[in-house]
Amino acid sequence: MWRLDSRSAMPAWHPTPASPGVRMAFSTRRGGISQPPYDALNLGRSTRDRPEAVEQNRRRLLSALGLDSTRLATAGQVHGATVTRAREGGLHPACDALVTTAPGLTVAVSAADCLPVLLTGPRAVAAVHAGWRGAAAGAPAAALRALMACSEAAPSQVHAHLGPCIRDCCYRVGIDVARIFPEGAVRRDHDSLYLSLPVAVRQALVDEGVPPDAIEDTGACTSCEPHWYFSHRRDHGETGRQWGLVALVD
């Protein structure tokens, strides 16, 4: 189960109960210092926000979570399915997923409608950025296989966590996108088609052997809740970024 700690000075989604040996969270847009339209906790360097504000926002969030801001690995995010094994901090370009076995190293992906996915297993964790292109390319499944390879885990030992993203209540797509995904991930409303990224990703992970009851979803829609989340589509591209982040801890 996931719970939004809405009363905190740094509101974020946290797992309940906490997973032993793992610290993870999905951020919101609250608790930072960025000015509109990136207010307030913008964590994305790819935006036109002030770089110093983004850096301070990152430090604030990591400190609030008890994580070392000097040991942070982020993904370059090119809307593909490339997975990089992170052994040290810094930007890892040309990938949409990071997997690590290094204790104390936080791996993070940013999103503002795309689905952030966190994977946890014995001795390894992963963070995945999955928009429709990444989901169609198989990014979550590729990250799962990479996590299993570096930890010698079975799919039945892995848990998956789906963060805030644009949901099928708001995510209208064309037939060219809809036809890529399983029928259950697409909802038709009269002449319009709406895509559910969480349903598509859940099915892909189950197909790889992850037990259905080992997949947890926050259920939050970034487009529906402007007071809590940035949304690229709702805000016409001029917006900040949330994070999904995870680390192995003692």
Tab-separated table of N, CA, C and O in Angstrom, residues 194-244:
chain	number	residue	atom	x	y	z
A	194	TYR	N	-8.782	6.213	-24.780
A	194	TYR	CA	-8.036	6.659	-23.613
A	194	TYR	C	-7.134	5.520	-23.136
A	194	TYR	O	-7.584	4.395	-22.943
A	195	LEU	N	-5.853	5.845	-22.924
A	195	LEU	CA	-4.852	4.842	-22.572
A	195	LEU	C	-4.596	4.823	-21.067
A	195	LEU	O	-4.435	5.881	-20.445
A	196	SER	N	-4.519	3.616	-20.504
A	196	SER	CA	-4.108	3.432	-19.112
A	196	SER	C	-2.700	2.862	-19.099
A	196	SER	O	-2.504	1.659	-19.320
A	197	LEU	N	-1.711	3.715	-18.841
A	197	LEU	CA	-0.334	3.235	-18.722
A	197	LEU	C	-0.178	2.227	-17.581
A	197	LEU	O	0.508	1.211	-17.738
A	198	PRO	N	-0.790	2.463	-16.397
A	198	PRO	CA	-0.636	1.477	-15.325
A	198	PRO	C	-1.148	0.089	-15.702
A	198	PRO	O	-0.527	-0.920	-15.346
A	199	VAL	N	-2.249	0.006	-16.405
A	199	VAL	CA	-2.767	-1.296	-16.816
A	199	VAL	C	-1.803	-1.970	-17.779
A	199	VAL	O	-1.509	-3.164	-17.666
A	200	ALA	N	-1.275	-1.204	-18.732
A	200	ALA	CA	-0.334	-1.766	-19.703
A	200	ALA	C	0.938	-2.257	-19.027
A	200	ALA	O	1.435	-3.356	-19.325
A	201	VAL	N	1.473	-1.465	-18.107
A	201	VAL	CA	2.709	-1.845	-17.423
A	201	VAL	C	2.463	-3.021	-16.481
A	201	VAL	O	3.276	-3.959	-16.400
A	202	ARG	N	1.357	-2.998	-15.776
A	202	ARG	CA	1.017	-4.113	-14.891
A	202	ARG	C	0.968	-5.419	-15.692
A	202	ARG	O	1.533	-6.441	-15.278
A	203	GLN	N	0.296	-5.412	-16.834
A	203	GLN	CA	0.182	-6.621	-17.641
A	203	GLN	C	1.545	-7.103	-18.124
A	203	GLN	O	1.833	-8.300	-18.125
A	204	ALA	N	2.399	-6.145	-18.526
A	204	ALA	CA	3.737	-6.514	-19.005
A	204	ALA	C	4.542	-7.179	-17.900
A	204	ALA	O	5.258	-8.169	-18.144
A	205	LEU	N	4.435	-6.685	-16.684
A	205	LEU	CA	5.186	-7.265	-15.560
A	205	LEU	C	4.621	-8.627	-15.160
A	205	LEU	O	5.376	-9.561	-14.843
A	206	VAL	N	3.310	-8.765	-15.169
A	206	VAL	CA	2.691	-10.060	-14.870
A	206	VAL	C	3.101	-11.089	-15.913
A	206	VAL	O	3.383	-12.250	-15.591
A	207	ASP	N	3.157	-10.671	-17.168
A	207	ASP	CA	3.589	-11.576	-18.234
A	207	ASP	C	5.028	-12.060	-18.022
A	207	ASP	O	5.397	-13.139	-18.489
A	208	GLU	N	5.829	-11.239	-17.321
A	208	GLU	CA	7.219	-11.616	-17.027
A	208	GLU	C	7.338	-12.476	-15.775
A	208	GLU	O	8.436	-12.905	-15.426
A	209	GLY	N	6.218	-12.673	-15.069
A	209	GLY	CA	6.240	-13.535	-13.899
A	209	GLY	C	6.093	-12.859	-12.559
A	209	GLY	O	6.128	-13.527	-11.515
A	210	VAL	N	5.932	-11.532	-12.538
A	210	VAL	CA	5.708	-10.835	-11.262
A	210	VAL	C	4.289	-11.144	-10.777
A	210	VAL	O	3.332	-10.993	-11.541
A	211	PRO	N	4.127	-11.592	-9.543
A	211	PRO	CA	2.777	-11.899	-9.047
A	211	PRO	C	1.888	-10.652	-9.060
A	211	PRO	O	2.343	-9.567	-8.679
A	212	PRO	N	0.638	-10.789	-9.484
A	212	PRO	CA	-0.255	-9.613	-9.502
A	212	PRO	C	-0.362	-8.904	-8.164
A	212	PRO	O	-0.453	-7.671	-8.116
A	213	ASP	N	-0.343	-9.676	-7.069
A	213	ASP	CA	-0.481	-9.034	-5.755
A	213	ASP	C	0.815	-8.413	-5.267
A	213	ASP	O	0.858	-7.840	-4.168
A	214	ALA	N	1.889	-8.500	-6.074
A	214	ALA	CA	3.157	-7.843	-5.736
A	214	ALA	C	3.311	-6.519	-6.483
A	214	ALA	O	4.386	-5.929	-6.484
A	215	ILE	N	2.235	-6.069	-7.111
A	215	ILE	CA	2.261	-4.800	-7.852
A	215	ILE	C	1.331	-3.817	-7.149
A	215	ILE	O	0.119	-4.046	-7.062
A	216	GLU	N	1.904	-2.748	-6.636
A	216	GLU	CA	1.145	-1.727	-5.901
A	216	GLU	C	1.059	-0.452	-6.738
A	216	GLU	O	2.019	-0.079	-7.413
A	217	ASP	N	-0.069	0.228	-6.657
A	217	ASP	CA	-0.308	1.424	-7.466
A	217	ASP	C	-0.820	2.552	-6.571
A	217	ASP	O	-1.746	2.349	-5.784
A	218	THR	N	-0.215	3.734	-6.687
A	218	THR	CA	-0.713	4.886	-5.925
A	218	THR	C	-2.114	5.293	-6.377
A	218	THR	O	-2.881	5.853	-5.600
A	219	GLY	N	-2.425	5.072	-7.652
A	219	GLY	CA	-3.729	5.445	-8.180
A	219	GLY	C	-3.887	6.924	-8.492
A	219	GLY	O	-4.967	7.359	-8.900
A	220	ALA	N	-2.823	7.711	-8.336
A	220	ALA	CA	-2.921	9.166	-8.500
A	220	ALA	C	-2.801	9.568	-9.970
A	220	ALA	O	-1.961	9.048	-10.700
A	221	CYS	N	-3.636	10.519	-10.391
A	221	CYS	CA	-3.592	11.055	-11.753
A	221	CYS	C	-2.967	12.448	-11.746
A	221	CYS	O	-3.480	13.365	-11.100
A	222	THR	N	-1.875	12.617	-12.474
A	222	THR	CA	-1.188	13.909	-12.512
A	222	THR	C	-2.027	14.992	-13.180
A	222	THR	O	-1.967	16.162	-12.787
A	223	SER	N	-2.814	14.608	-14.164
A	223	SER	CA	-3.604	15.607	-14.892
A	223	SER	C	-4.796	16.101	-14.087
A	223	SER	O	-5.178	17.268	-14.181
A	224	CYS	N	-5.364	15.223	-13.270
A	224	CYS	CA	-6.577	15.568	-12.515
A	224	CYS	C	-6.313	16.494	-11.325
A	224	CYS	O	-7.235	17.168	-10.870
A	225	GLU	N	-5.091	16.479	-10.805
A	225	GLU	CA	-4.829	17.133	-9.531
A	225	GLU	C	-3.714	18.171	-9.644
A	225	GLU	O	-2.577	17.934	-9.216
A	226	PRO	N	-4.012	19.343	-10.198
A	226	PRO	CA	-2.978	20.355	-10.411
A	226	PRO	C	-2.366	20.893	-9.123
A	226	PRO	O	-1.259	21.422	-9.139
A	227	HIS	N	-3.066	20.771	-7.992
A	227	HIS	CA	-2.518	21.246	-6.721
A	227	HIS	C	-1.476	20.289	-6.165
A	227	HIS	O	-0.693	20.682	-5.286
A	228	TRP	N	-1.413	19.062	-6.697
A	228	TRP	CA	-0.454	18.076	-6.205
A	228	TRP	C	0.637	17.721	-7.207
A	228	TRP	O	1.744	17.364	-6.809
A	229	TYR	N	0.326	17.824	-8.519
A	229	TYR	CA	1.257	17.273	-9.504
A	229	TYR	C	1.465	18.189	-10.704
A	229	TYR	O	0.561	18.915	-11.127
A	230	PHE	N	2.651	18.095	-11.268
A	230	PHE	CA	2.921	18.666	-12.577
A	230	PHE	C	2.319	17.744	-13.640
A	230	PHE	O	2.276	16.522	-13.469
A	231	SER	N	1.875	18.344	-14.749
A	231	SER	CA	1.337	17.560	-15.858
A	231	SER	C	1.738	18.219	-17.167
A	231	SER	O	1.350	19.364	-17.443
A	232	HIS	N	2.505	17.508	-17.949
A	232	HIS	CA	2.988	18.043	-19.224
A	232	HIS	C	1.831	18.349	-20.166
A	232	HIS	O	1.790	19.401	-20.811
A	233	ARG	N	0.872	17.450	-20.238
A	233	ARG	CA	-0.254	17.655	-21.149
A	233	ARG	C	-1.172	18.764	-20.656
A	233	ARG	O	-1.534	19.662	-21.419
A	234	ARG	N	-1.546	18.719	-19.396
A	234	ARG	CA	-2.453	19.733	-18.853
A	234	ARG	C	-1.858	21.129	-18.933
A	234	ARG	O	-2.551	22.110	-19.235
A	235	ASP	N	-0.535	21.229	-18.673
A	235	ASP	CA	0.128	22.528	-18.601
A	235	ASP	C	0.846	22.903	-19.897
A	235	ASP	O	1.666	23.820	-19.903
A	236	HIS	N	0.514	22.187	-20.978
A	236	HIS	CA	1.015	22.513	-22.317
A	236	HIS	C	2.541	22.575	-22.370
A	236	HIS	O	3.126	23.427	-23.056
A	237	GLY	N	3.184	21.668	-21.635
A	237	GLY	CA	4.627	21.524	-21.722
A	237	GLY	C	5.437	22.436	-20.824
A	237	GLY	O	6.633	22.199	-20.628
A	238	GLU	N	4.825	23.459	-20.260
A	238	GLU	CA	5.555	24.414	-19.415
A	238	GLU	C	5.274	24.073	-17.955
A	238	GLU	O	4.395	24.660	-17.309
A	239	THR	N	6.046	23.108	-17.447
A	239	THR	CA	5.751	22.600	-16.109
A	239	THR	C	6.980	21.928	-15.528
A	239	THR	O	7.989	21.744	-16.222
A	240	GLY	N	6.895	21.573	-14.246
A	240	GLY	CA	8.015	20.922	-13.573
A	240	GLY	C	7.964	19.412	-13.692
A	240	GLY	O	7.224	18.855	-14.509
A	241	ARG	N	8.748	18.735	-12.849
A	241	ARG	CA	8.839	17.278	-12.884
A	241	ARG	C	8.803	16.712	-11.463
A	241	ARG	O	9.430	17.250	-10.547
A	242	GLN	N	8.068	15.598	-11.303
A	242	GLN	CA	8.120	14.806	-10.080
A	242	GLN	C	9.206	13.752	-10.212
A	242	GLN	O	9.730	13.516	-11.289
A	243	TRP	N	9.476	13.071	-9.108
A	243	TRP	CA	10.403	11.955	-9.094
A	243	TRP	C	9.747	10.690	-8.567
A	243	TRP	O	8.891	10.746	-7.680
A	244	GLY	N	10.246	9.568	-9.066
A	244	GLY	CA	10.133	8.282	-8.394
A	244	GLY	C	11.554	7.896	-8.035
A	244	GLY	O	12.430	7.923	-8.898
